[in-house]
PDB file of C-alpha atoms in Angstrom:
ATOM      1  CA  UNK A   1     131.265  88.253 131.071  1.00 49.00           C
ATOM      2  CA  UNK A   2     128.245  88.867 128.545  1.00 80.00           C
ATOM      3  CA  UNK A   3     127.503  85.586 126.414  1.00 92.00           C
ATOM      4  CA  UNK A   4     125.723  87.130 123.493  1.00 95.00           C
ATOM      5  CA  UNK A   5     127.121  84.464 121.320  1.00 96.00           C
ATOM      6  CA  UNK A   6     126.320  81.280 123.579  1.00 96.00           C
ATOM      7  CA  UNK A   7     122.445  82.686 124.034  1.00 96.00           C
ATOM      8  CA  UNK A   8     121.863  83.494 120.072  1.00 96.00           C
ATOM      9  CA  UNK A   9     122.988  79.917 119.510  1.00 97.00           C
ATOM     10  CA  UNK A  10     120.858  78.767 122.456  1.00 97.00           C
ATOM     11  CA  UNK A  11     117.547  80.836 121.162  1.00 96.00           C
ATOM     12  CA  UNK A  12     118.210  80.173 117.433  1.00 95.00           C
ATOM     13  CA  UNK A  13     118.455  76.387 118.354  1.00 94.00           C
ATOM     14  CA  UNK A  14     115.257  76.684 120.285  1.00 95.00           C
ATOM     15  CA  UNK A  15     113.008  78.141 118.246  1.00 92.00           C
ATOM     16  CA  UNK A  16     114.252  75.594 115.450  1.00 91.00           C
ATOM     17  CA  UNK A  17     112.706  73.114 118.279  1.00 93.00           C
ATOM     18  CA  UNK A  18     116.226  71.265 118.305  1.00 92.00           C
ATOM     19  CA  UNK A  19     117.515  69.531 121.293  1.00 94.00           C
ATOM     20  CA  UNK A  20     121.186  70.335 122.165  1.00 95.00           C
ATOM     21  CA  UNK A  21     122.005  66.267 121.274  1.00 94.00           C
ATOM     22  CA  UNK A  22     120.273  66.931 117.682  1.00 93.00           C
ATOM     23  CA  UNK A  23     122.313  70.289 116.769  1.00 93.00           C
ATOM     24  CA  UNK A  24     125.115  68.613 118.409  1.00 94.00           C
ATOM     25  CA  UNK A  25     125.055  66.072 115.989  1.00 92.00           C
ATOM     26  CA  UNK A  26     124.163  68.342 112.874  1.00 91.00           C
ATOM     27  CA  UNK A  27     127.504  70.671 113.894  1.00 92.00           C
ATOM     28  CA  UNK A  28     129.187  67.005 114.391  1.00 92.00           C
ATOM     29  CA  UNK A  29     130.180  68.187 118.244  1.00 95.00           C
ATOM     30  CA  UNK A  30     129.597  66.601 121.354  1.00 96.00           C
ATOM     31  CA  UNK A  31     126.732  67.340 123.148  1.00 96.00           C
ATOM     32  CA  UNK A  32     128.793  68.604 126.079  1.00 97.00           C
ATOM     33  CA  UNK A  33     130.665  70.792 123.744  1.00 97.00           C
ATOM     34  CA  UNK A  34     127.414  72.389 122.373  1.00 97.00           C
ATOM     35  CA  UNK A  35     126.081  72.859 126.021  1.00 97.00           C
ATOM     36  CA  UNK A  36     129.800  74.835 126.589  1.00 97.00           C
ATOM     37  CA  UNK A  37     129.340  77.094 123.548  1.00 97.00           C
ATOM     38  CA  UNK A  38     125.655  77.674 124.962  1.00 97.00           C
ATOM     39  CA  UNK A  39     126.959  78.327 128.262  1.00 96.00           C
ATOM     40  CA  UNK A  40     129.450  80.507 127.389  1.00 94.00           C
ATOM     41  CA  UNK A  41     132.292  78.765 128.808  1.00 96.00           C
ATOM     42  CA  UNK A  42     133.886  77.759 125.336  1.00 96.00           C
ATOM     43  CA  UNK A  43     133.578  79.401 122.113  1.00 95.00           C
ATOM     44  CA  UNK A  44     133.113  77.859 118.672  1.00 96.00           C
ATOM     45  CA  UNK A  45     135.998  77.876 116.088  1.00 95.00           C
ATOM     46  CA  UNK A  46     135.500  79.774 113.293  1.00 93.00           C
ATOM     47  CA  UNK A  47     134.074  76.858 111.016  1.00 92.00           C
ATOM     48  CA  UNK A  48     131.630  75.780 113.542  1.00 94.00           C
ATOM     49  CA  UNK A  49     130.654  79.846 113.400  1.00 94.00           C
ATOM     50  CA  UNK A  50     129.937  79.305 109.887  1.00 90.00           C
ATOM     51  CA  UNK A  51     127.967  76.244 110.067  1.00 91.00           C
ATOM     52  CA  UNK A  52     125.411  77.616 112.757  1.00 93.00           C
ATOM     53  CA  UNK A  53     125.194  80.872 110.735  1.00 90.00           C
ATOM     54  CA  UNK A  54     124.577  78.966 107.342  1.00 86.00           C
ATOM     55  CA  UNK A  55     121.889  76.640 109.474  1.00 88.00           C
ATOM     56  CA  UNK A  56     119.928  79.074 110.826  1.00 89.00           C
ATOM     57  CA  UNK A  57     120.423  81.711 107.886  1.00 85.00           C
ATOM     58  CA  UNK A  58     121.941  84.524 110.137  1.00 89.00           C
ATOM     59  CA  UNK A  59     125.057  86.250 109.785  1.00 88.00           C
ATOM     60  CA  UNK A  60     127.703  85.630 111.809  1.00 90.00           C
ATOM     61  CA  UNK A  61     127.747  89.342 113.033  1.00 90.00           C
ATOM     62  CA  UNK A  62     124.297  88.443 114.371  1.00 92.00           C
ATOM     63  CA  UNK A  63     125.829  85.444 115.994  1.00 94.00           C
ATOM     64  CA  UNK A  64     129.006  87.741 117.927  1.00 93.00           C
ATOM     65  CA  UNK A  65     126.210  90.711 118.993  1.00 91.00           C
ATOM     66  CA  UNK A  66     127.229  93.105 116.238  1.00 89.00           C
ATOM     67  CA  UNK A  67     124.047  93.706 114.938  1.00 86.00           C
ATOM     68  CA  UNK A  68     120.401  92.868 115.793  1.00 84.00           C
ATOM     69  CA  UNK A  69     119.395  91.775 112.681  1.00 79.00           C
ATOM     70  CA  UNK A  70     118.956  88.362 111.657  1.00 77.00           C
ATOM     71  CA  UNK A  71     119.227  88.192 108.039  1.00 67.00           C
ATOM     72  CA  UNK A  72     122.070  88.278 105.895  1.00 52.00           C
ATOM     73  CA  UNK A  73     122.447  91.187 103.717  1.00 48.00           C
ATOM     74  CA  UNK A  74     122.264  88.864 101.050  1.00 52.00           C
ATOM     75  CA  UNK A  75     118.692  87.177 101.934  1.00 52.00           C
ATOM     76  CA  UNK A  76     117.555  90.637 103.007  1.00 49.00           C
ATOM     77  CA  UNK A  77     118.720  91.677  99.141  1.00 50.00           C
ATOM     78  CA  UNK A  78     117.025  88.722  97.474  1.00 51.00           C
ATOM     79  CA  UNK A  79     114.050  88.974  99.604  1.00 51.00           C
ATOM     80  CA  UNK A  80     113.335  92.339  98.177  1.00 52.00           C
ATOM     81  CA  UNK A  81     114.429  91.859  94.786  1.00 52.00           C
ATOM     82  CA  UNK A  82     112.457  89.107  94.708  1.00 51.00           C
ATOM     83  CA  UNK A  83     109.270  91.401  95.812  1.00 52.00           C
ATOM     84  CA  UNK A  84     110.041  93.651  93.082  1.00 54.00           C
ATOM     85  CA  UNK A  85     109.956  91.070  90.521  1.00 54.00           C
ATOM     86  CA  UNK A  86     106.654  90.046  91.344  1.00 50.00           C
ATOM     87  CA  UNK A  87     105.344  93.527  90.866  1.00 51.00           C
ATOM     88  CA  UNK A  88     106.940  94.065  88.205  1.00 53.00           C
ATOM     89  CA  UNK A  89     105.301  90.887  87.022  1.00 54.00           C
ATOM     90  CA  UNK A  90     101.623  91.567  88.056  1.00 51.00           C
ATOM     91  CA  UNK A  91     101.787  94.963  86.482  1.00 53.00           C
ATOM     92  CA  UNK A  92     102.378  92.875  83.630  1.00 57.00           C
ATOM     93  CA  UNK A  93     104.311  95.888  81.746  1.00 57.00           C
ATOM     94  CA  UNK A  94     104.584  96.138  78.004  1.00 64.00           C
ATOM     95  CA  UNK A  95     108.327  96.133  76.203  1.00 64.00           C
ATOM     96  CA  UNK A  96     108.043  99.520  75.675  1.00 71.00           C
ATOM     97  CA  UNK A  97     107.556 100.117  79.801  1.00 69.00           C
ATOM     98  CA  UNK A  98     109.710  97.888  80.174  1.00 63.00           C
ATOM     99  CA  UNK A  99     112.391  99.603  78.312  1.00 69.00           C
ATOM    100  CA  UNK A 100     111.029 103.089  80.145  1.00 72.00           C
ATOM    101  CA  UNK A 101     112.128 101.654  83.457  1.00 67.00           C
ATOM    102  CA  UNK A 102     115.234 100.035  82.502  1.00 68.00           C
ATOM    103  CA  UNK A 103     116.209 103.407  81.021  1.00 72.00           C
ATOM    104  CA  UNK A 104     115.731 105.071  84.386  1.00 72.00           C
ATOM    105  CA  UNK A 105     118.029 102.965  85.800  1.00 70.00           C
ATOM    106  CA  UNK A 106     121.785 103.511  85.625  1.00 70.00           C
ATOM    107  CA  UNK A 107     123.640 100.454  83.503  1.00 69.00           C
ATOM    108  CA  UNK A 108     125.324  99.421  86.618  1.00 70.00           C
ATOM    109  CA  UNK A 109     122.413  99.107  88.489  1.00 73.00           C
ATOM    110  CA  UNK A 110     120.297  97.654  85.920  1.00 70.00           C
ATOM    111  CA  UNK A 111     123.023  95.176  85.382  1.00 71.00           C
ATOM    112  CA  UNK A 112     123.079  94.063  89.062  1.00 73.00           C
ATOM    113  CA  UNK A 113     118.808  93.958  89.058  1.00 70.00           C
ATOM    114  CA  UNK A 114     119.040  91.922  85.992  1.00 70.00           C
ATOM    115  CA  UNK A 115     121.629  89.579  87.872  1.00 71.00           C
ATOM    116  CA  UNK A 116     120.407  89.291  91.013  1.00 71.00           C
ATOM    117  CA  UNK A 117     116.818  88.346  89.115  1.00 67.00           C
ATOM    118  CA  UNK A 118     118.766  85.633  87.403  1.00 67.00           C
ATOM    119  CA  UNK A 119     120.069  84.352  90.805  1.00 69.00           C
ATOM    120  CA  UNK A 120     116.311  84.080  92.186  1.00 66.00           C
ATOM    121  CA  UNK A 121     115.085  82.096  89.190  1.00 65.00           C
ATOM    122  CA  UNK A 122     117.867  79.694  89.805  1.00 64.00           C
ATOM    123  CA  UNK A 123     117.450  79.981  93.525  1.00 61.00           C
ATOM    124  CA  UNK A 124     113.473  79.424  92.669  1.00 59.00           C
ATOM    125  CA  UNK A 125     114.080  76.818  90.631  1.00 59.00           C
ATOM    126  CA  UNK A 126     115.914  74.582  93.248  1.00 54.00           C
ATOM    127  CA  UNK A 127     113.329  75.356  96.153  1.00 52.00           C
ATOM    128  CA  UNK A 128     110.903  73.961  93.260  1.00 50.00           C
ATOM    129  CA  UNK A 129     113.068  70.875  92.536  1.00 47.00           C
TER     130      UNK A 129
END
């Protein structure tokens, strides 16, 4: 029986340098159950899913083997909106260009760049606090 989900937990909780009795204790498990998920001869309930993926900042389709990458579509989104806000910042554009490029943008998407900005300054803002 393959145990993708047992050795994602056990590599993700290595290279976070955790011992199983210290991510035991942050999923508020025993030890011995965290060394049965690991193993692969028990599998985490669905809230215990959740609180490894939040932890570590995977998905939990990374988690189950459905996909290889790491990030969630949401901090994969942020990351690069993010990245385009600083350009957009060091070109250090006028109103006018500014206006240029939010005209060459459809309202629906300027209205989700605009938003998902607005969700990085506040996400910025509590990294900063």
């Amino acid at each position: 029986m393959d145990n993708i989900l047992g050795t994602r937990i056990k590599k993700l909780r290595q290279n976070a340098h955790l011992s199983q009795t210290d991510f035991a204790e942050i999923l508020h498990v025993r030890n011995s159950t965290l060394s049965q998920y690991e193993s692969g001869h028990r599998s985490p309930n669905d809230e215990i899913k959740k609180l490894i993926a939040d932890y570590f900042d995977v998905s939990i389709d990374y988690l189950l083997g459905r996909t290889s990458e790491k990030q969630t579509l949401s901090n994969c989104c942020s990351n690069r909106m993010f990245s385009i806000e600083l350009d957009i910042e060091k070109l250090n554009l006028s109103q006018a260009e500014f206006n240029d490029l939010k005209e060459a943008l459809s309202h629906a998407d300027y209205d989700t760049l605009k938003a998902i900005i607005q969700l990085l300054k506040i996400r910025s803002n509590r990294l900063v606090s």
